[in-house]
C-alpha atoms as a PDB file:
ATOM      1  CA  UNK A   1       6.458  13.471 -27.059  1.00  0.00           C
ATOM      2  CA  UNK A   2       4.776  13.471 -23.687  1.00  0.00           C
ATOM      3  CA  UNK A   3       7.488  14.227 -20.907  1.00  0.00           C
ATOM      4  CA  UNK A   4       5.186  13.896 -17.947  1.00  0.00           C
ATOM      5  CA  UNK A   5       6.273  12.327 -14.816  1.00  0.00           C
ATOM      6  CA  UNK A   6       6.433   8.461 -14.974  1.00  0.00           C
ATOM      7  CA  UNK A   7       4.004   6.725 -12.856  1.00  0.00           C
ATOM      8  CA  UNK A   8       5.278   4.798  -9.628  1.00  0.00           C
ATOM      9  CA  UNK A   9       3.331   1.844  -8.586  1.00  0.00           C
ATOM     10  CA  UNK A  10       2.628   2.744  -4.978  1.00  0.00           C
ATOM     11  CA  UNK A  11       0.886   0.359  -2.705  1.00  0.00           C
ATOM     12  CA  UNK A  12      -0.959   0.749   0.614  1.00  0.00           C
ATOM     13  CA  UNK A  13      -0.700  -1.295   3.856  1.00  0.00           C
ATOM     14  CA  UNK A  14      -2.192  -1.928   7.222  1.00  0.00           C
ATOM     15  CA  UNK A  15       0.408  -1.860   9.968  1.00  0.00           C
ATOM     16  CA  UNK A  16      -1.529  -2.313  13.311  1.00  0.00           C
ATOM     17  CA  UNK A  17      -4.677  -4.066  14.638  1.00  0.00           C
ATOM     18  CA  UNK A  18      -7.799  -2.177  14.971  1.00  0.00           C
ATOM     19  CA  UNK A  19     -11.266  -3.102  16.032  1.00  0.00           C
ATOM     20  CA  UNK A  20     -14.294  -1.746  14.537  1.00  0.00           C
ATOM     21  CA  UNK A  21     -18.135  -1.896  14.433  1.00  0.00           C
ATOM     22  CA  UNK A  22     -19.790  -0.742  11.272  1.00  0.00           C
ATOM     23  CA  UNK A  23     -23.640  -0.241  11.192  1.00  0.00           C
ATOM     24  CA  UNK A  24     -24.901   0.334   7.657  1.00  0.00           C
ATOM     25  CA  UNK A  25     -28.514   1.773   7.485  1.00  0.00           C
ATOM     26  CA  UNK A  26     -30.585   3.243   4.771  1.00  0.00           C
ATOM     27  CA  UNK A  27     -34.250   3.934   4.820  1.00  0.00           C
ATOM     28  CA  UNK A  28     -35.852   5.324   1.526  1.00  0.00           C
ATOM     29  CA  UNK A  29     -39.408   4.417   1.410  1.00  0.00           C
ATOM     30  CA  UNK A  30     -40.462   0.644   1.303  1.00  0.00           C
ATOM     31  CA  UNK A  31     -37.635  -1.817   2.073  1.00  0.00           C
ATOM     32  CA  UNK A  32     -34.480  -0.386   3.703  1.00  0.00           C
ATOM     33  CA  UNK A  33     -30.942  -1.702   3.940  1.00  0.00           C
ATOM     34  CA  UNK A  34     -29.395  -2.912   7.147  1.00  0.00           C
ATOM     35  CA  UNK A  35     -26.065  -4.552   8.165  1.00  0.00           C
ATOM     36  CA  UNK A  36     -24.231  -4.587  11.311  1.00  0.00           C
ATOM     37  CA  UNK A  37     -20.677  -6.031  11.584  1.00  0.00           C
ATOM     38  CA  UNK A  38     -18.001  -6.069  14.310  1.00  0.00           C
ATOM     39  CA  UNK A  39     -14.461  -7.197  13.136  1.00  0.00           C
ATOM     40  CA  UNK A  40     -10.641  -6.823  13.820  1.00  0.00           C
ATOM     41  CA  UNK A  41      -8.304  -5.710  10.944  1.00  0.00           C
ATOM     42  CA  UNK A  42      -4.589  -6.269  11.127  1.00  0.00           C
ATOM     43  CA  UNK A  43      -1.632  -7.152   8.945  1.00  0.00           C
ATOM     44  CA  UNK A  44      -1.812 -10.621   7.419  1.00  0.00           C
ATOM     45  CA  UNK A  45       0.464 -13.377   8.732  1.00  0.00           C
ATOM     46  CA  UNK A  46       3.921 -13.719   7.272  1.00  0.00           C
ATOM     47  CA  UNK A  47       3.805 -14.966   3.771  1.00  0.00           C
ATOM     48  CA  UNK A  48       0.107 -14.465   3.085  1.00  0.00           C
ATOM     49  CA  UNK A  49      -0.984 -12.562  -0.039  1.00  0.00           C
ATOM     50  CA  UNK A  50      -4.429 -11.308  -0.412  1.00  0.00           C
ATOM     51  CA  UNK A  51      -7.267 -11.253   2.116  1.00  0.00           C
ATOM     52  CA  UNK A  52      -6.940 -13.570   5.116  1.00  0.00           C
ATOM     53  CA  UNK A  53     -10.510 -13.804   6.414  1.00  0.00           C
ATOM     54  CA  UNK A  54     -11.978 -15.731   9.336  1.00  0.00           C
ATOM     55  CA  UNK A  55     -15.455 -15.639  10.931  1.00  0.00           C
ATOM     56  CA  UNK A  56     -15.680 -16.584  14.474  1.00  0.00           C
ATOM     57  CA  UNK A  57     -19.394 -15.453  14.884  1.00  0.00           C
ATOM     58  CA  UNK A  58     -21.202 -17.745  17.345  1.00  0.00           C
ATOM     59  CA  UNK A  59     -24.775 -18.463  16.791  1.00  0.00           C
ATOM     60  CA  UNK A  60     -26.865 -16.912  14.006  1.00  0.00           C
ATOM     61  CA  UNK A  61     -26.044 -13.287  14.926  1.00  0.00           C
ATOM     62  CA  UNK A  62     -25.100 -12.891  11.207  1.00  0.00           C
ATOM     63  CA  UNK A  63     -26.723 -15.564   9.021  1.00  0.00           C
ATOM     64  CA  UNK A  64     -24.275 -17.809   7.185  1.00  0.00           C
ATOM     65  CA  UNK A  65     -25.407 -16.870   3.759  1.00  0.00           C
ATOM     66  CA  UNK A  66     -24.202 -13.159   4.298  1.00  0.00           C
ATOM     67  CA  UNK A  67     -20.557 -14.135   5.390  1.00  0.00           C
ATOM     68  CA  UNK A  68     -19.313 -14.474   1.685  1.00  0.00           C
ATOM     69  CA  UNK A  69     -20.747 -11.071   0.852  1.00  0.00           C
ATOM     70  CA  UNK A  70     -18.741  -9.481   3.898  1.00  0.00           C
ATOM     71  CA  UNK A  71     -15.615 -11.152   2.752  1.00  0.00           C
ATOM     72  CA  UNK A  72     -16.205  -9.825  -0.909  1.00  0.00           C
ATOM     73  CA  UNK A  73     -16.727  -6.362   0.589  1.00  0.00           C
ATOM     74  CA  UNK A  74     -13.236  -6.367   2.178  1.00  0.00           C
ATOM     75  CA  UNK A  75     -11.609  -7.891  -0.956  1.00  0.00           C
ATOM     76  CA  UNK A  76     -13.151  -5.069  -2.921  1.00  0.00           C
ATOM     77  CA  UNK A  77     -11.895  -2.536  -0.403  1.00  0.00           C
ATOM     78  CA  UNK A  78      -8.310  -3.835  -0.867  1.00  0.00           C
ATOM     79  CA  UNK A  79      -8.348  -2.749  -4.504  1.00  0.00           C
ATOM     80  CA  UNK A  80      -8.675   0.816  -3.780  1.00  0.00           C
ATOM     81  CA  UNK A  81      -6.849   1.599  -0.644  1.00  0.00           C
ATOM     82  CA  UNK A  82      -8.339   4.182   1.966  1.00  0.00           C
ATOM     83  CA  UNK A  83      -5.547   6.775   1.617  1.00  0.00           C
ATOM     84  CA  UNK A  84      -4.873   7.286  -2.117  1.00  0.00           C
ATOM     85  CA  UNK A  85      -6.631   4.495  -3.825  1.00  0.00           C
ATOM     86  CA  UNK A  86      -3.525   2.238  -4.174  1.00  0.00           C
ATOM     87  CA  UNK A  87      -3.958  -1.481  -3.802  1.00  0.00           C
ATOM     88  CA  UNK A  88      -3.336  -3.363  -0.555  1.00  0.00           C
ATOM     89  CA  UNK A  89      -1.400  -6.697  -1.121  1.00  0.00           C
ATOM     90  CA  UNK A  90      -2.537  -8.375   2.163  1.00  0.00           C
ATOM     91  CA  UNK A  91      -4.485  -7.956   5.268  1.00  0.00           C
ATOM     92  CA  UNK A  92      -6.220 -10.070   7.865  1.00  0.00           C
ATOM     93  CA  UNK A  93      -9.923  -9.616   8.920  1.00  0.00           C
ATOM     94  CA  UNK A  94     -11.560 -11.582  11.675  1.00  0.00           C
ATOM     95  CA  UNK A  95     -15.356 -11.174  11.703  1.00  0.00           C
ATOM     96  CA  UNK A  96     -16.432 -11.412  15.417  1.00  0.00           C
ATOM     97  CA  UNK A  97     -20.093 -10.309  15.699  1.00  0.00           C
ATOM     98  CA  UNK A  98     -22.916  -8.350  14.070  1.00  0.00           C
ATOM     99  CA  UNK A  99     -26.655  -8.370  13.724  1.00  0.00           C
ATOM    100  CA  UNK A 100     -29.206  -8.270  10.926  1.00  0.00           C
ATOM    101  CA  UNK A 101     -32.809  -7.393  10.277  1.00  0.00           C
ATOM    102  CA  UNK A 102     -35.297  -9.929   9.008  1.00  0.00           C
ATOM    103  CA  UNK A 103     -36.655  -7.634   6.262  1.00  0.00           C
ATOM    104  CA  UNK A 104     -33.827  -5.041   5.620  1.00  0.00           C
ATOM    105  CA  UNK A 105     -30.665  -7.148   5.505  1.00  0.00           C
ATOM    106  CA  UNK A 106     -29.549  -8.489   2.238  1.00  0.00           C
ATOM    107  CA  UNK A 107     -26.190  -9.496   0.731  1.00  0.00           C
ATOM    108  CA  UNK A 108     -25.377  -6.063  -0.689  1.00  0.00           C
ATOM    109  CA  UNK A 109     -25.959  -4.435   2.505  1.00  0.00           C
ATOM    110  CA  UNK A 110     -23.299  -6.625   4.301  1.00  0.00           C
ATOM    111  CA  UNK A 111     -20.899  -6.125   1.290  1.00  0.00           C
ATOM    112  CA  UNK A 112     -21.210  -2.368   1.814  1.00  0.00           C
ATOM    113  CA  UNK A 113     -20.895  -2.451   5.377  1.00  0.00           C
ATOM    114  CA  UNK A 114     -17.435  -4.303   4.939  1.00  0.00           C
ATOM    115  CA  UNK A 115     -16.350  -1.834   2.448  1.00  0.00           C
ATOM    116  CA  UNK A 116     -17.363   1.153   4.530  1.00  0.00           C
ATOM    117  CA  UNK A 117     -16.139  -0.217   7.716  1.00  0.00           C
ATOM    118  CA  UNK A 118     -12.628  -0.953   6.322  1.00  0.00           C
ATOM    119  CA  UNK A 119     -12.458   2.715   5.041  1.00  0.00           C
ATOM    120  CA  UNK A 120     -13.545   4.008   8.607  1.00  0.00           C
ATOM    121  CA  UNK A 121     -11.158   2.027  10.489  1.00  0.00           C
ATOM    122  CA  UNK A 122      -8.042   2.483   8.320  1.00  0.00           C
ATOM    123  CA  UNK A 123      -6.785   5.394  10.437  1.00  0.00           C
ATOM    124  CA  UNK A 124      -6.951   3.270  13.650  1.00  0.00           C
ATOM    125  CA  UNK A 125      -5.238   0.396  11.515  1.00  0.00           C
ATOM    126  CA  UNK A 126      -2.412   2.854  10.717  1.00  0.00           C
ATOM    127  CA  UNK A 127      -2.793   2.614   7.051  1.00  0.00           C
ATOM    128  CA  UNK A 128       0.458   3.665   5.141  1.00  0.00           C
ATOM    129  CA  UNK A 129       1.701   4.448   1.676  1.00  0.00           C
ATOM    130  CA  UNK A 130       4.545   1.839   0.438  1.00  0.00           C
ATOM    131  CA  UNK A 131       6.890   2.594  -2.422  1.00  0.00           C
ATOM    132  CA  UNK A 132       9.004   0.372  -4.600  1.00  0.00           C
ATOM    133  CA  UNK A 133      12.592   0.464  -3.544  1.00  0.00           C
ATOM    134  CA  UNK A 134      15.114  -0.387  -6.242  1.00  0.00           C
ATOM    135  CA  UNK A 135      18.493  -2.242  -5.931  1.00  0.00           C
ATOM    136  CA  UNK A 136      21.097  -0.236  -7.710  1.00  0.00           C
ATOM    137  CA  UNK A 137      24.805  -0.957  -8.692  1.00  0.00           C
ATOM    138  CA  UNK A 138      26.978   1.699 -10.137  1.00  0.00           C
ATOM    139  CA  UNK A 139      30.541   1.113 -11.692  1.00  0.00           C
ATOM    140  CA  UNK A 140      32.502   4.282 -11.697  1.00  0.00           C
ATOM    141  CA  UNK A 141      35.969   5.763 -11.925  1.00  0.00           C
ATOM    142  CA  UNK A 142      37.375   6.365  -8.401  1.00  0.00           C
ATOM    143  CA  UNK A 143      37.540  10.183  -8.929  1.00  0.00           C
ATOM    144  CA  UNK A 144      33.651  10.410  -9.554  1.00  0.00           C
ATOM    145  CA  UNK A 145      32.739   8.233  -6.430  1.00  0.00           C
ATOM    146  CA  UNK A 146      32.144  11.069  -3.903  1.00  0.00           C
ATOM    147  CA  UNK A 147      29.763  12.942  -6.397  1.00  0.00           C
ATOM    148  CA  UNK A 148      27.980   9.696  -7.162  1.00  0.00           C
ATOM    149  CA  UNK A 149      27.516   8.778  -3.427  1.00  0.00           C
ATOM    150  CA  UNK A 150      26.363  12.396  -2.785  1.00  0.00           C
ATOM    151  CA  UNK A 151      23.809  12.253  -5.373  1.00  0.00           C
ATOM    152  CA  UNK A 152      22.507   8.992  -4.137  1.00  0.00           C
ATOM    153  CA  UNK A 153      22.116  10.530  -0.684  1.00  0.00           C
ATOM    154  CA  UNK A 154      20.058  13.245  -2.114  1.00  0.00           C
ATOM    155  CA  UNK A 155      17.758  10.644  -3.608  1.00  0.00           C
ATOM    156  CA  UNK A 156      17.171   9.065  -0.444  1.00  0.00           C
ATOM    157  CA  UNK A 157      19.488   6.143  -1.139  1.00  0.00           C
ATOM    158  CA  UNK A 158      21.134   3.841   1.367  1.00  0.00           C
ATOM    159  CA  UNK A 159      24.625   2.749   0.210  1.00  0.00           C
ATOM    160  CA  UNK A 160      25.203  -0.903   1.283  1.00  0.00           C
ATOM    161  CA  UNK A 161      28.427  -1.712  -0.215  1.00  0.00           C
ATOM    162  CA  UNK A 162      31.463  -0.212  -1.997  1.00  0.00           C
ATOM    163  CA  UNK A 163      34.030  -2.220  -3.675  1.00  0.00           C
ATOM    164  CA  UNK A 164      36.521  -2.623  -6.517  1.00  0.00           C
ATOM    165  CA  UNK A 165      36.135  -4.044  -9.865  1.00  0.00           C
ATOM    166  CA  UNK A 166      38.566  -4.155 -12.752  1.00  0.00           C
ATOM    167  CA  UNK A 167      40.345  -0.867 -11.872  1.00  0.00           C
ATOM    168  CA  UNK A 168      36.996   0.930 -11.102  1.00  0.00           C
ATOM    169  CA  UNK A 169      34.892   1.268  -7.931  1.00  0.00           C
ATOM    170  CA  UNK A 170      31.409  -0.282  -7.373  1.00  0.00           C
ATOM    171  CA  UNK A 171      28.670   1.209  -5.394  1.00  0.00           C
ATOM    172  CA  UNK A 172      25.699  -0.889  -4.395  1.00  0.00           C
ATOM    173  CA  UNK A 173      22.585   0.977  -2.834  1.00  0.00           C
ATOM    174  CA  UNK A 174      18.853   0.821  -2.525  1.00  0.00           C
ATOM    175  CA  UNK A 175      16.992   3.826  -3.590  1.00  0.00           C
ATOM    176  CA  UNK A 176      13.190   4.624  -3.823  1.00  0.00           C
ATOM    177  CA  UNK A 177      11.948   4.380  -7.594  1.00  0.00           C
ATOM    178  CA  UNK A 178      10.370   7.797  -7.455  1.00  0.00           C
ATOM    179  CA  UNK A 179      13.749   9.349  -7.018  1.00  0.00           C
ATOM    180  CA  UNK A 180      15.341   7.681  -9.905  1.00  0.00           C
ATOM    181  CA  UNK A 181      13.815   9.355 -12.787  1.00  0.00           C
ATOM    182  CA  UNK A 182      16.470  11.041 -14.924  1.00  0.00           C
ATOM    183  CA  UNK A 183      19.330   9.068 -13.102  1.00  0.00           C
ATOM    184  CA  UNK A 184      21.084   7.789 -16.144  1.00  0.00           C
ATOM    185  CA  UNK A 185      21.598  11.431 -17.576  1.00  0.00           C
ATOM    186  CA  UNK A 186      22.710  12.652 -14.130  1.00  0.00           C
ATOM    187  CA  UNK A 187      25.120   9.718 -13.721  1.00  0.00           C
ATOM    188  CA  UNK A 188      26.567  10.414 -17.305  1.00  0.00           C
ATOM    189  CA  UNK A 189      27.115  14.156 -16.287  1.00  0.00           C
ATOM    190  CA  UNK A 190      28.658  13.403 -12.908  1.00  0.00           C
ATOM    191  CA  UNK A 191      31.232  10.960 -14.460  1.00  0.00           C
ATOM    192  CA  UNK A 192      31.633  12.484 -18.050  1.00  0.00           C
ATOM    193  CA  UNK A 193      29.865   9.436 -19.370  1.00  0.00           C
ATOM    194  CA  UNK A 194      32.363   6.853 -17.670  1.00  0.00           C
ATOM    195  CA  UNK A 195      30.170   5.457 -15.027  1.00  0.00           C
ATOM    196  CA  UNK A 196      27.294   2.924 -15.700  1.00  0.00           C
ATOM    197  CA  UNK A 197      24.613   1.540 -13.549  1.00  0.00           C
ATOM    198  CA  UNK A 198      22.148  -1.360 -13.405  1.00  0.00           C
ATOM    199  CA  UNK A 199      18.891  -1.328 -11.470  1.00  0.00           C
ATOM    200  CA  UNK A 200      16.283  -3.969 -10.484  1.00  0.00           C
ATOM    201  CA  UNK A 201      13.344  -4.151  -8.191  1.00  0.00           C
ATOM    202  CA  UNK A 202      14.172  -4.995  -4.413  1.00  0.00           C
ATOM    203  CA  UNK A 203      11.065  -4.663  -2.339  1.00  0.00           C
ATOM    204  CA  UNK A 204       8.424  -2.269  -0.948  1.00  0.00           C
ATOM    205  CA  UNK A 205       9.003  -0.007   2.088  1.00  0.00           C
ATOM    206  CA  UNK A 206       6.854   2.599   3.880  1.00  0.00           C
ATOM    207  CA  UNK A 207       7.289   6.107   2.500  1.00  0.00           C
ATOM    208  CA  UNK A 208       8.491   8.782   4.785  1.00  0.00           C
ATOM    209  CA  UNK A 209       5.563  11.051   6.032  1.00  0.00           C
ATOM    210  CA  UNK A 210       6.314  14.108   3.758  1.00  0.00           C
ATOM    211  CA  UNK A 211       6.521  11.759   0.685  1.00  0.00           C
ATOM    212  CA  UNK A 212       3.252  10.112   1.683  1.00  0.00           C
ATOM    213  CA  UNK A 213       1.555  13.385   2.032  1.00  0.00           C
ATOM    214  CA  UNK A 214       2.480  14.397  -1.463  1.00  0.00           C
ATOM    215  CA  UNK A 215       1.410  11.103  -2.830  1.00  0.00           C
ATOM    216  CA  UNK A 216      -1.931  11.258  -1.198  1.00  0.00           C
ATOM    217  CA  UNK A 217      -2.454  14.866  -2.282  1.00  0.00           C
ATOM    218  CA  UNK A 218      -1.613  13.962  -5.875  1.00  0.00           C
ATOM    219  CA  UNK A 219      -4.046  11.038  -5.833  1.00  0.00           C
ATOM    220  CA  UNK A 220      -6.645  13.620  -4.697  1.00  0.00           C
ATOM    221  CA  UNK A 221      -5.694  16.152  -7.229  1.00  0.00           C
ATOM    222  CA  UNK A 222      -4.784  18.795  -4.677  1.00  0.00           C
ATOM    223  CA  UNK A 223      -1.453  20.587  -3.829  1.00  0.00           C
ATOM    224  CA  UNK A 224       0.240  19.020  -0.831  1.00  0.00           C
END
């Protein structure tokens, strides 16, 4: 039986606004490739999922037929985030300006310019790794409460509530999923098998820097 580390579904996110110009140019005998775009990338508006894309280009600096290719390039870039290749759920791109070449510009050139441009401005847009956070509830005998809370603290857990239920104590907390592997076994050990827990997905949150570095290094197949 394979006992490898279970996979955590991380995501990536853009946290700040960044302006960028990307000029994509290739010359390899015969017809070349050329695309030039100026854009702003930033977090999407509240509640928006996916790419929020707008072109405010005036005149024909970038011909209309190339705009959908630029949008497609940004959409493709979101599938493999710039830090570790994890998906980006939402972001906003405003296409502001650009230029083209009568002969060398085509749809693919503009699509590639968008993909490369996003990758190259991700640092300025403060791209971050996001991790799934779980809602956990533990029901435990009172005498095991201290050990269980201590263990949750070691797992980067945030205790939100403690209470009483039918002669036992309850602990409610939010804990990163990546810290919860093997938890049921640990809980059994800490409480001599008397505590129980339930867990469900809560939300995504930015990972601390040291964890981000580990996730990025693992994605690139190197030691952090």
